Every structure is written in C-alpha cells, then in structure tokens.
Short mmCIF file of C-alpha atoms and ligand atoms in Angstrom, two decimals:
data_model
loop_
_atom_site.label_atom_id
_atom_site.label_comp_id
_atom_site.label_asym_id
_atom_site.label_seq_id
_atom_site.Cartn_x
_atom_site.Cartn_y
_atom_site.Cartn_z
CA MET N 48 -18.31 0.66 -48.57
CA GLU N 49 -16.46 -3.54 -46.53
CA GLU N 50 -13.98 -1.11 -44.87
CA ALA N 51 -17.24 1.05 -42.99
CA ALA N 52 -18.92 -1.64 -42.39
CA ALA N 53 -16.66 -3.36 -40.92
CA ALA N 54 -16.40 0.25 -38.67
CA ALA N 55 -19.10 -0.05 -37.27
CA LYS N 56 -19.00 -3.52 -35.91
CA LEU N 57 -16.96 -1.78 -33.71
CA ILE N 58 -20.09 -0.15 -31.50
CA SER N 59 -20.54 -0.78 -28.39
CA ARG N 60 -24.20 -1.17 -28.08
CA ASP N 61 -25.55 -3.58 -25.73
CA ARG N 62 -29.15 -5.63 -25.51
CA ILE N 63 -31.41 -4.98 -22.64
CA THR N 64 -31.58 -7.63 -20.82
CA ASP N 65 -33.97 -8.86 -17.72
CA ALA N 66 -31.42 -8.12 -15.29
CA ALA N 67 -30.69 -4.24 -17.06
CA ALA N 68 -34.74 -4.01 -17.34
CA THR N 69 -35.53 -4.63 -13.82
CA ILE N 70 -32.51 -2.26 -12.16
CA LEU N 71 -34.34 0.73 -14.72
CA PHE N 72 -37.95 0.08 -13.76
CA SER N 73 -37.94 -0.21 -10.30
CA THR N 74 -39.78 2.10 -8.23
CA ASP N 75 -38.30 1.02 -4.89
CA ASP N 76 -35.85 3.35 -3.45
CA SER N 77 -33.59 1.14 -1.61
CA VAL N 78 -33.18 -0.67 -5.09
CA LYS N 79 -29.37 -0.10 -5.17
CA ILE N 80 -27.71 0.75 -8.16
CA PRO N 81 -25.79 -1.63 -9.95
CA GLU N 82 -21.52 -0.65 -10.78
CA ARG N 83 -22.96 -1.02 -14.58
CA PHE N 84 -24.68 2.00 -14.60
CA VAL N 85 -22.63 3.74 -12.49
CA ARG N 86 -20.91 7.39 -13.83
CA THR N 87 -19.92 8.99 -11.07
CA ASP N 88 -16.70 9.47 -12.48
CA GLU N 89 -17.21 10.51 -15.67
CA VAL N 90 -20.52 12.82 -14.26
CA GLU N 91 -17.69 14.25 -12.25
CA ALA N 92 -15.16 15.08 -14.48
CA ALA N 93 -17.06 16.71 -17.29
CA GLY N 94 -17.61 19.76 -15.22
CA GLU N 95 -20.41 21.48 -13.23
CA VAL N 96 -24.30 21.71 -14.15
CA VAL N 97 -25.10 25.58 -14.75
CA GLY N 98 -27.68 26.09 -11.73
CA GLU N 99 -31.60 27.01 -11.57
CA ASP N 100 -31.32 30.05 -10.44
CA GLU N 101 -29.14 31.74 -13.12
CA ALA N 102 -31.41 33.33 -16.16
CA PHE N 103 -29.42 31.84 -19.37
CA GLU N 104 -32.03 29.86 -21.26
CA LEU N 105 -31.13 28.19 -25.34
CA PRO N 106 -32.15 30.38 -27.86
CA VAL N 107 -35.33 30.19 -29.20
CA VAL N 108 -35.99 30.95 -32.90
CA ASP N 109 -39.05 31.01 -34.60
CA MET N 110 -40.18 29.78 -37.82
CA ALA N 111 -43.44 31.84 -38.43
CA LYS N 112 -41.14 34.70 -38.07
CA LEU N 113 -38.26 33.18 -40.51
CA LEU N 114 -41.54 32.94 -43.11
CA ASP N 115 -42.76 36.89 -42.41
CA PRO N 116 -42.06 38.33 -44.82
CA GLU N 117 -41.49 41.69 -42.70
CA LEU N 118 -39.23 40.04 -39.77
CA SER N 119 -37.48 37.39 -41.60
CA ALA N 120 -34.70 39.36 -42.45
CA SER N 121 -34.09 39.91 -38.35
CA GLU N 122 -35.27 36.44 -38.07
CA THR N 123 -32.74 34.54 -40.28
CA ALA N 124 -29.77 37.00 -39.18
CA LYS N 125 -31.11 35.33 -35.43
CA LEU N 126 -31.17 31.77 -36.45
CA GLY N 127 -27.32 32.33 -37.37
CA ALA N 128 -26.01 33.79 -34.80
CA VAL N 129 -27.53 31.49 -32.76
CA CYS N 130 -25.85 28.27 -35.15
CA ARG N 131 -23.11 30.23 -35.05
CA ASP N 132 -22.78 31.37 -31.19
CA TRP N 133 -24.62 27.29 -29.72
CA GLY N 134 -26.03 25.18 -32.18
CA PHE N 135 -28.76 24.79 -30.37
CA PHE N 136 -31.60 26.35 -30.52
CA GLN N 137 -35.64 25.77 -29.93
CA LEU N 138 -38.31 26.63 -32.54
CA THR N 139 -41.69 27.70 -32.20
CA SER N 140 -43.72 27.85 -34.96
CA HIS N 141 -42.77 24.83 -36.77
CA GLY N 142 -45.27 23.95 -39.23
CA VAL N 143 -44.81 20.10 -38.20
CA ASP N 144 -48.85 18.86 -38.41
CA GLU N 145 -50.07 18.43 -34.51
CA GLU N 146 -51.60 15.19 -35.61
CA VAL N 147 -48.95 13.87 -36.82
CA ILE N 148 -46.88 15.05 -33.91
CA ARG N 149 -49.69 13.80 -31.23
CA ARG N 150 -49.27 10.45 -33.67
CA MET N 151 -45.48 9.92 -33.10
CA LYS N 152 -45.45 10.98 -29.22
CA GLU N 153 -48.71 8.48 -28.39
CA SER N 154 -47.14 5.70 -31.08
CA ALA N 155 -43.32 6.00 -28.83
CA ALA N 156 -44.85 6.11 -25.75
CA GLU N 157 -47.51 2.74 -26.17
CA PHE N 158 -43.54 1.16 -28.02
CA PHE N 159 -41.82 1.69 -24.96
CA ARG N 160 -44.51 0.04 -22.39
CA LEU N 161 -44.48 -3.20 -23.63
CA PRO N 162 -42.86 -5.86 -22.14
CA LEU N 163 -39.56 -6.42 -23.08
CA GLU N 164 -39.93 -9.51 -24.40
CA SER N 165 -42.27 -7.64 -27.20
CA LYS N 166 -39.54 -4.56 -27.39
CA ASN N 167 -37.26 -7.59 -27.44
CA ALA N 168 -38.73 -8.70 -30.55
CA ILE N 169 -36.58 -5.84 -32.80
CA ALA N 170 -33.45 -5.82 -30.98
CA PHE N 171 -30.04 -4.73 -33.33
CA GLY N 172 -28.61 -8.62 -33.83
CA GLY N 173 -26.10 -9.19 -36.61
CA GLU N 174 -23.65 -6.87 -37.60
CA ASP N 175 -25.88 -3.72 -37.44
CA LYS N 176 -25.93 -2.94 -34.11
CA PHE N 177 -27.20 0.08 -35.28
CA GLN N 178 -30.59 -0.07 -36.22
CA GLY N 179 -33.10 -1.51 -33.74
CA PHE N 180 -33.66 -1.86 -30.22
CA GLY N 181 -30.99 -1.84 -26.99
CA HIS N 182 -29.21 0.78 -24.96
CA HIS N 183 -27.91 3.75 -26.38
CA PHE N 184 -24.08 3.31 -27.61
CA SER N 185 -21.30 3.48 -25.22
CA THR N 186 -17.93 4.62 -26.04
CA GLY N 187 -14.21 5.37 -24.53
CA PRO N 188 -13.48 4.10 -21.20
CA ALA N 189 -16.47 3.61 -20.28
CA ALA N 190 -17.51 1.45 -23.32
CA ALA N 191 -14.19 -0.46 -22.18
CA ALA N 192 -15.08 -1.11 -19.06
CA GLY N 193 -18.67 -2.52 -19.82
CA LYS N 194 -20.86 0.42 -18.46
CA LEU N 195 -24.25 0.89 -19.31
CA ASP N 196 -26.82 4.31 -20.10
CA TRP N 197 -29.69 4.62 -18.24
CA ALA N 198 -31.84 4.37 -20.84
CA GLU N 199 -33.64 2.48 -23.68
CA CYS N 200 -34.10 3.57 -27.49
CA VAL N 201 -34.77 2.41 -31.30
CA PHE N 202 -32.68 3.60 -34.12
CA LEU N 203 -33.64 3.35 -37.78
CA VAL N 204 -32.67 4.58 -40.86
CA THR N 205 -36.29 6.73 -42.17
CA GLN N 206 -35.03 8.03 -45.25
CA PRO N 207 -34.65 7.27 -48.14
CA VAL N 208 -37.91 4.48 -48.31
CA HIS N 209 -35.94 1.99 -50.21
CA GLY N 210 -33.42 1.96 -47.80
CA ARG N 211 -35.47 1.29 -44.39
CA LYS N 212 -35.07 -2.33 -42.83
CA MET N 213 -39.00 -2.55 -42.07
CA GLU N 214 -37.96 -5.92 -40.13
CA LEU N 215 -37.42 -3.41 -37.30
CA TRP N 216 -39.74 -1.55 -37.66
CA PRO N 217 -41.55 -2.26 -34.61
CA PRO N 218 -45.18 -3.96 -35.38
CA ASN N 219 -46.84 -2.63 -32.50
CA PRO N 220 -48.05 -0.41 -30.58
CA PRO N 221 -50.04 -1.06 -34.55
CA SER N 222 -49.75 2.60 -35.49
CA PHE N 223 -45.95 3.32 -34.74
CA ARG N 224 -45.21 2.62 -39.09
CA ASP N 225 -47.33 4.57 -39.82
CA ALA N 226 -46.84 7.81 -37.45
CA LEU N 227 -43.01 7.17 -37.84
CA ASP N 228 -43.91 7.76 -41.71
CA LYS N 229 -45.37 10.25 -41.26
CA TYR N 230 -43.04 12.26 -38.90
CA SER N 231 -40.55 10.96 -40.87
CA THR N 232 -41.44 13.13 -44.65
CA GLU N 233 -42.94 16.40 -42.02
CA THR N 234 -38.93 17.04 -40.47
CA THR N 235 -37.74 16.05 -43.90
CA ASP N 236 -39.51 18.91 -45.39
CA LEU N 237 -38.89 20.87 -41.44
CA THR N 238 -35.28 20.18 -42.44
CA ARG N 239 -35.74 21.45 -45.87
CA ARG N 240 -37.64 24.53 -44.66
CA LEU N 241 -34.92 25.51 -41.68
CA LEU N 242 -31.80 25.51 -44.72
CA ARG N 243 -33.06 27.79 -46.97
CA PHE N 244 -32.95 30.52 -43.63
CA MET N 245 -29.66 29.24 -43.41
CA ALA N 246 -28.15 29.46 -46.31
CA ALA N 247 -29.79 32.75 -46.53
CA ASP N 248 -27.85 33.60 -43.80
CA LEU N 249 -24.38 32.01 -44.88
CA GLY N 250 -24.12 33.61 -48.44
CA VAL N 251 -24.65 30.51 -50.31
CA SER N 252 -27.06 29.21 -52.59
CA GLU N 253 -29.93 27.27 -51.91
CA GLU N 254 -28.91 24.67 -54.49
CA ALA N 255 -25.82 24.27 -52.48
CA LEU N 256 -26.87 23.82 -49.31
CA VAL N 257 -30.16 22.41 -49.80
CA GLY N 258 -29.29 19.99 -52.28
CA ALA N 259 -25.75 19.28 -50.03
CA PHE N 260 -28.45 17.51 -47.45
CA PHE N 261 -31.67 16.65 -49.99
CA SER N 262 -29.76 15.73 -53.14
CA THR N 263 -30.00 12.53 -55.07
CA SER N 264 -26.79 12.73 -57.30
CA GLY N 265 -25.40 9.60 -57.38
CA GLY N 266 -27.85 7.34 -57.23
CA ALA N 267 -27.56 4.94 -54.59
CA PHE N 268 -29.38 4.47 -51.42
CA PHE N 269 -28.55 5.33 -47.76
CA SER N 270 -27.36 2.71 -45.81
CA ILE N 271 -25.19 2.86 -42.26
CA SER N 272 -21.98 1.83 -43.81
CA GLY N 273 -22.90 3.71 -46.94
CA ASP N 274 -22.06 7.59 -48.41
CA VAL N 275 -25.35 8.80 -49.00
CA LYS N 276 -27.74 11.21 -47.95
CA GLY N 277 -30.25 9.99 -45.88
CA GLN N 278 -32.11 10.38 -42.17
CA SER N 279 -32.65 8.74 -39.54
CA VAL N 280 -33.76 8.29 -36.23
CA GLY N 281 -33.28 7.15 -32.35
CA ILE N 282 -36.24 7.07 -30.23
CA HIS N 283 -34.84 7.56 -26.65
CA HIS N 284 -36.70 6.13 -23.54
CA TYR N 285 -35.11 7.61 -19.90
CA PRO N 286 -36.97 5.99 -16.48
CA PRO N 287 -36.91 7.83 -13.96
CA CYS N 288 -33.87 6.85 -11.22
CA ARG N 289 -33.54 7.86 -7.93
CA GLN N 290 -29.81 8.48 -7.77
CA PRO N 291 -30.00 10.33 -11.32
CA GLU N 292 -26.39 12.14 -10.11
CA LYS N 293 -24.82 8.60 -10.18
CA VAL N 294 -26.25 7.62 -13.89
CA LEU N 295 -25.97 9.33 -17.88
CA GLY N 296 -29.34 8.63 -20.05
CA ILE N 297 -26.82 9.63 -22.75
CA SER N 298 -22.79 10.06 -22.45
CA PRO N 299 -21.41 13.40 -23.52
CA HIS N 300 -21.36 13.70 -27.44
CA THR N 301 -22.24 15.83 -30.58
CA ASP N 302 -24.28 14.70 -33.38
CA TRP N 303 -22.45 13.34 -36.08
CA PRO N 304 -24.56 13.38 -39.10
CA GLY N 305 -25.88 17.45 -40.18
CA LEU N 306 -29.11 18.17 -38.98
CA THR N 307 -30.94 16.93 -35.77
CA VAL N 308 -34.43 17.57 -34.67
CA LEU N 309 -35.84 16.19 -31.17
CA LEU N 310 -39.51 16.28 -30.10
CA HIS N 311 -39.93 15.68 -26.57
CA ALA N 312 -42.78 12.81 -26.61
CA VAL N 313 -42.58 13.00 -23.25
CA ASP N 314 -41.19 16.70 -22.01
CA THR N 315 -39.57 16.04 -18.83
CA PRO N 316 -36.59 17.95 -18.99
CA GLY N 317 -33.10 16.07 -18.72
CA LEU N 318 -31.20 17.24 -22.34
CA GLN N 319 -27.62 19.97 -21.48
CA VAL N 320 -26.13 21.24 -23.80
CA ARG N 321 -21.79 22.67 -22.78
CA ARG N 322 -21.23 26.02 -22.95
CA GLY N 323 -18.25 27.77 -21.44
CA GLY N 324 -17.35 24.48 -19.97
CA ARG N 325 -20.49 24.12 -17.96
CA TRP N 326 -23.49 21.94 -18.48
CA LEU N 327 -27.07 24.07 -19.67
CA PRO N 328 -30.33 22.01 -18.83
CA VAL N 329 -32.66 22.11 -21.77
CA ARG N 330 -35.94 23.10 -19.96
CA PRO N 331 -38.36 22.58 -23.25
CA LEU N 332 -40.90 24.87 -24.35
CA PRO N 333 -44.88 23.69 -24.95
CA GLY N 334 -44.81 21.99 -28.99
CA ALA N 335 -41.82 23.67 -29.80
CA LEU N 336 -38.66 20.89 -31.47
CA VAL N 337 -34.61 21.61 -29.94
CA VAL N 338 -32.58 21.66 -33.23
CA ASN N 339 -28.83 21.43 -33.32
CA VAL N 340 -26.26 21.43 -35.95
CA GLY N 341 -24.26 18.11 -36.45
CA ASP N 342 -21.19 17.86 -36.94
CA ILE N 343 -21.49 17.57 -40.75
CA LEU N 344 -23.13 20.98 -40.88
CA HIS N 345 -20.12 21.81 -38.72
CA VAL N 346 -17.67 21.04 -41.82
CA LEU N 347 -20.01 22.30 -44.56
CA THR N 348 -19.86 25.64 -43.21
CA ASN N 349 -16.07 25.53 -42.23
CA GLY N 350 -16.82 25.76 -39.05
CA GLU N 351 -19.45 28.40 -38.74
CA TYR N 352 -21.92 26.72 -37.88
CA MET N 353 -20.92 25.27 -34.47
CA SER N 354 -21.79 21.38 -33.81
CA ALA N 355 -22.04 21.47 -29.67
CA GLU N 356 -21.69 19.13 -26.94
CA HIS N 357 -25.15 17.01 -24.91
CA ARG N 358 -25.38 14.72 -22.91
CA VAL N 359 -29.10 13.58 -20.84
CA VAL N 360 -29.20 12.53 -17.73
CA PRO N 361 -32.29 10.94 -16.00
CA ASP N 362 -34.76 12.88 -13.57
CA ALA N 363 -35.74 11.80 -10.24
CA GLU N 364 -39.33 11.15 -10.85
CA ARG N 365 -40.81 11.25 -14.30
CA CYS N 366 -39.83 9.14 -17.52
CA ARG N 367 -38.51 10.99 -20.39
CA ILE N 368 -39.28 10.41 -24.14
CA THR N 369 -37.46 11.60 -27.10
CA VAL N 370 -37.80 10.73 -30.57
CA ALA N 371 -34.42 12.97 -32.60
CA MET N 372 -34.16 12.63 -36.00
CA PHE N 373 -31.10 13.19 -37.73
CA GLN N 374 -30.45 14.53 -41.74
CA ASP N 375 -27.27 13.33 -43.21
CA ALA N 376 -25.78 15.33 -45.96
CA SER N 377 -22.39 15.69 -48.56
CA VAL N 378 -21.31 16.95 -51.68
CA ASP N 379 -20.37 14.94 -54.55
CA GLY N 380 -19.97 12.21 -51.94
CA MET N 381 -17.18 13.89 -49.79
CA VAL N 382 -18.23 16.10 -46.71
CA ALA N 383 -15.63 18.23 -46.98
CA PRO N 384 -16.75 22.73 -47.06
CA LEU N 385 -18.81 24.38 -49.12
CA PRO N 386 -16.74 25.15 -52.83
CA GLU N 387 -19.32 28.56 -52.44
CA LEU N 388 -17.97 29.49 -48.94
CA LEU N 389 -14.18 28.73 -50.54
CA GLU N 390 -14.62 30.78 -53.43
CA GLY N 391 -12.81 34.19 -54.62
CA GLY N 392 -10.46 33.98 -51.61
CA GLN N 393 -13.25 34.36 -49.23
CA GLY N 394 -11.59 31.86 -47.25
CA ARG N 395 -8.99 29.05 -46.27
CA ALA N 396 -10.87 25.15 -45.94
CA ARG N 397 -10.42 24.89 -42.49
CA TYR N 398 -11.74 21.31 -42.80
CA ARG N 399 -9.69 18.74 -45.00
CA SER N 400 -12.48 16.80 -46.98
CA ILE N 401 -12.59 13.48 -46.80
CA GLY N 402 -15.12 10.57 -48.74
CA LYS N 403 -18.67 9.91 -46.96
CA HIS N 404 -17.21 6.43 -46.48
CA GLU N 405 -14.24 6.90 -44.55
CA TYR N 406 -16.55 9.60 -42.95
CA THR N 407 -18.30 6.99 -41.72
CA LYS N 408 -15.91 5.03 -40.79
CA GLY N 409 -13.83 7.31 -39.45
CA ASN N 410 -16.72 8.20 -36.59
CA PHE N 411 -17.24 4.33 -35.99
CA VAL N 412 -13.57 4.20 -34.96
CA ALA N 413 -13.95 7.31 -33.00
CA LEU N 414 -17.18 6.53 -31.33
CA ALA N 415 -15.59 3.59 -29.97
CA GLU N 416 -12.33 5.55 -28.71
CA GLY N 417 -13.82 8.13 -26.91
CA ALA N 418 -12.55 10.76 -29.89
CA ARG N 419 -14.26 13.26 -31.51
CA PHE N 420 -13.61 13.04 -35.40
CA LEU N 421 -14.43 16.02 -36.55
CA ASP N 422 -11.31 17.28 -34.53
CA SER N 423 -9.51 15.15 -36.30
CA LEU N 424 -10.34 17.18 -39.75
CA LYS N 425 -8.94 20.40 -38.90
CA LYS N 426 -6.44 21.55 -40.82
O1 AKG R 167 -32.75 12.60 -25.65
C1 AKG R 167 -31.95 13.56 -25.94
O2 AKG R 167 -33.09 14.51 -25.68
C2 AKG R 167 -31.03 13.64 -27.12
C3 AKG R 167 -31.16 12.89 -27.81
C4 AKG R 167 -30.03 12.82 -28.30
O3 AKG R 167 -28.74 13.71 -28.70
C5 AKG R 167 -29.26 11.38 -29.43
O4 AKG R 167 -29.98 11.22 -30.10
O5 AKG R 167 -28.66 12.28 -30.11
FE1 FE2 R 168 -27.54 13.89 -29.35
#
C-alpha cells in the first residue's frame, strides 16, 4: 500500500494557474500559444486523423436490443464483436435516467463557469495528485518537458461512498454533489447491466465477471493506492483553441481501470480512437454514451476484449465538456485473466497475474515514464 502511495506521487499533474487560465480562456485570436502548451511534434508523430469524407464510424450498441428477448442474442454477439475488434462503442437506449443526466450535465457545465479561484478551492493538493481540480496528468517526455494539456478537469473517487473525499467535491454549484452522487449510482447500475451481456458473450458466469467488478469480498474500501474495486470520475473541460492542431486535450492513453462510460455534457466532438495506426474522430450521437474497455477488462478477458488507445483534441470554436466514469475490477485482490476462461485447457493465460496494489503502482510508474503498463504483463 505504501509503495503504491509513493508511486502515486510520481504522477505529473499541474495546477491551473492564472497565467494558464488566461491562455485557455482567451477569445483573442491573435494571442500566441505559449510553448508550454505546444505539442505539435507529439501530434504529428502520433499519426494521421481519419478524414471527414471517409464513411468510418464508431460502432453502436443498443441496450434496448440487448434487453429484448427476441433481439438479445444477436445484439450480444455484436457487443462482443465490438469489444474484441474496437474496445469502444456508442451505447444507445442505455436506460440511465434522463433527469439524472440533465442535472449532471448542467452541474458540470456550471462548475467550469465558476471563476478560477472557486475551482482552485478544490485543487488537488498534498500527496494525492489524483483527486481534485487541475490539469489532466502529463506523461512521458511531455511531462518531463513540463508540457500542459489544453484542459481543466476534476478527478474524484465516487464509489464506494465511504471512500469519497467530500472536501474535494465541489460545493458549488449547490446541485453538484447530489447530481454526481445520483449519476454515480446510475452508471454503476449501467455497468452491471452491460457486464451481464459481456459475460454471456464471453461464455463465463455472470458471477465471475460482474463479481470481478462489484464483489465486496475483502472488506476494504477503494483508495487510489489500494486494491479494492471502486468507481472514480474524470470531469473534463476542453476550451476552444484557435490553433487546435498545436495542442492536446488529453495525450494518447488507454484507461487503466476496467470499464469507462463517457457522457458528453457538451457534445462537441474531440475524442479520437486509434484504429489501424490512424485516429478516428468520434461523432457523439445525441443521447448516447460512449463506452470503452479498460486495461483491467482487457486482462480479465485474457486479451479477448481490447483496451484501445484514445486521445482528445480541442475544437477551434466550441468548448467540450465530458464526464468519464471509470469502474475498477480485480479477482481476489489480483488483476488476472478470469479462471473460467482458462479452465479445461481452453487456453493459456496471455497475461501474468499481478496483485492489485502492484498493478496500481505499476500503472503510476509507467504513466510517469510514458509507457503502457499492460504491455509489461504480457506473457
Ligand atoms: O473527454 C474525453 O472524451 C475522454 C476522457 C478520457 O479519455 C479519460 O478521462 O480517460
Ligand atoms: Fe481515457
């Protein structure tokens, strides 16, 4: 535990200064983007963006079809195929309460409209650089060079409830805490629903897969340096940037927890998924959520489901606000392929098992170095 906490200190994350905010929120087209934000080399080295003219879209999975007895089998097969081939999809008819979504969107947007001083009242501080308000994490050479992302964000642990650091939950707008609490419950339920269909597709028991995400055995509670499953949130604001090709909203990464559910609070495009060496811009469908496989689910499924690389670029004209819910998982305190997938000689483990503490620590160390920890687990 202590080692993981020590590794968490390696995270490179910057506070949002007055100077940074002046640049991020400037509406003056003639303002020169300072070197600290300029990432042209990284953007160019990362590969081309798929053109608007190419009929190439992120797949869509429909929860209503998954739940319909007549359509469930074929939609479950589609869900499985998409998780194997893409690791990313848009989810329609997801069943998350519309009013809960509306309040979450409004509260997030209102929070980012506050003066910087109010937002910095919940800035990350001390040794926990994960929770609180600030820039996103920087990784690898960009972090070493002191580069900044074109974004402001709040990270918080949302589940279990007793793992929350309430002092870092925005007190303003007054609706925020309740909105996030309700949204957290709804997305927990949604994740559970989705996992049932993933279990059916994988041919494992619901108990095994859903249990990997939600069992409470062990009794301890989630902390960023701990080993127990929980949910955390990243609420992001990407202001418009007049020269978007020079900067990055979030640099390329995979999500190290298990499953991510992303809500567009302001549905400006900006998310790009790596596909065949190029970047595919996601065009958010009205009312849909974007779901992606994280590294732990990748390992649990022995690499059958794919945790795909993604990044965010800001828009030239419009701001973008998103709420990403990350659900963590482990099996008896381990990040490991599900035993059911390996039973009866069905296959060999393609990833080595690792204790959850060590996994968390490994991810922080790799994040700091700009490496992908998952790769080091391949057998
Ligand atoms: O804001 C987005 O579209 C993506 C956010 C993301 O990738 C993350 O928080 O890990
Ligand atoms: Fe992500």
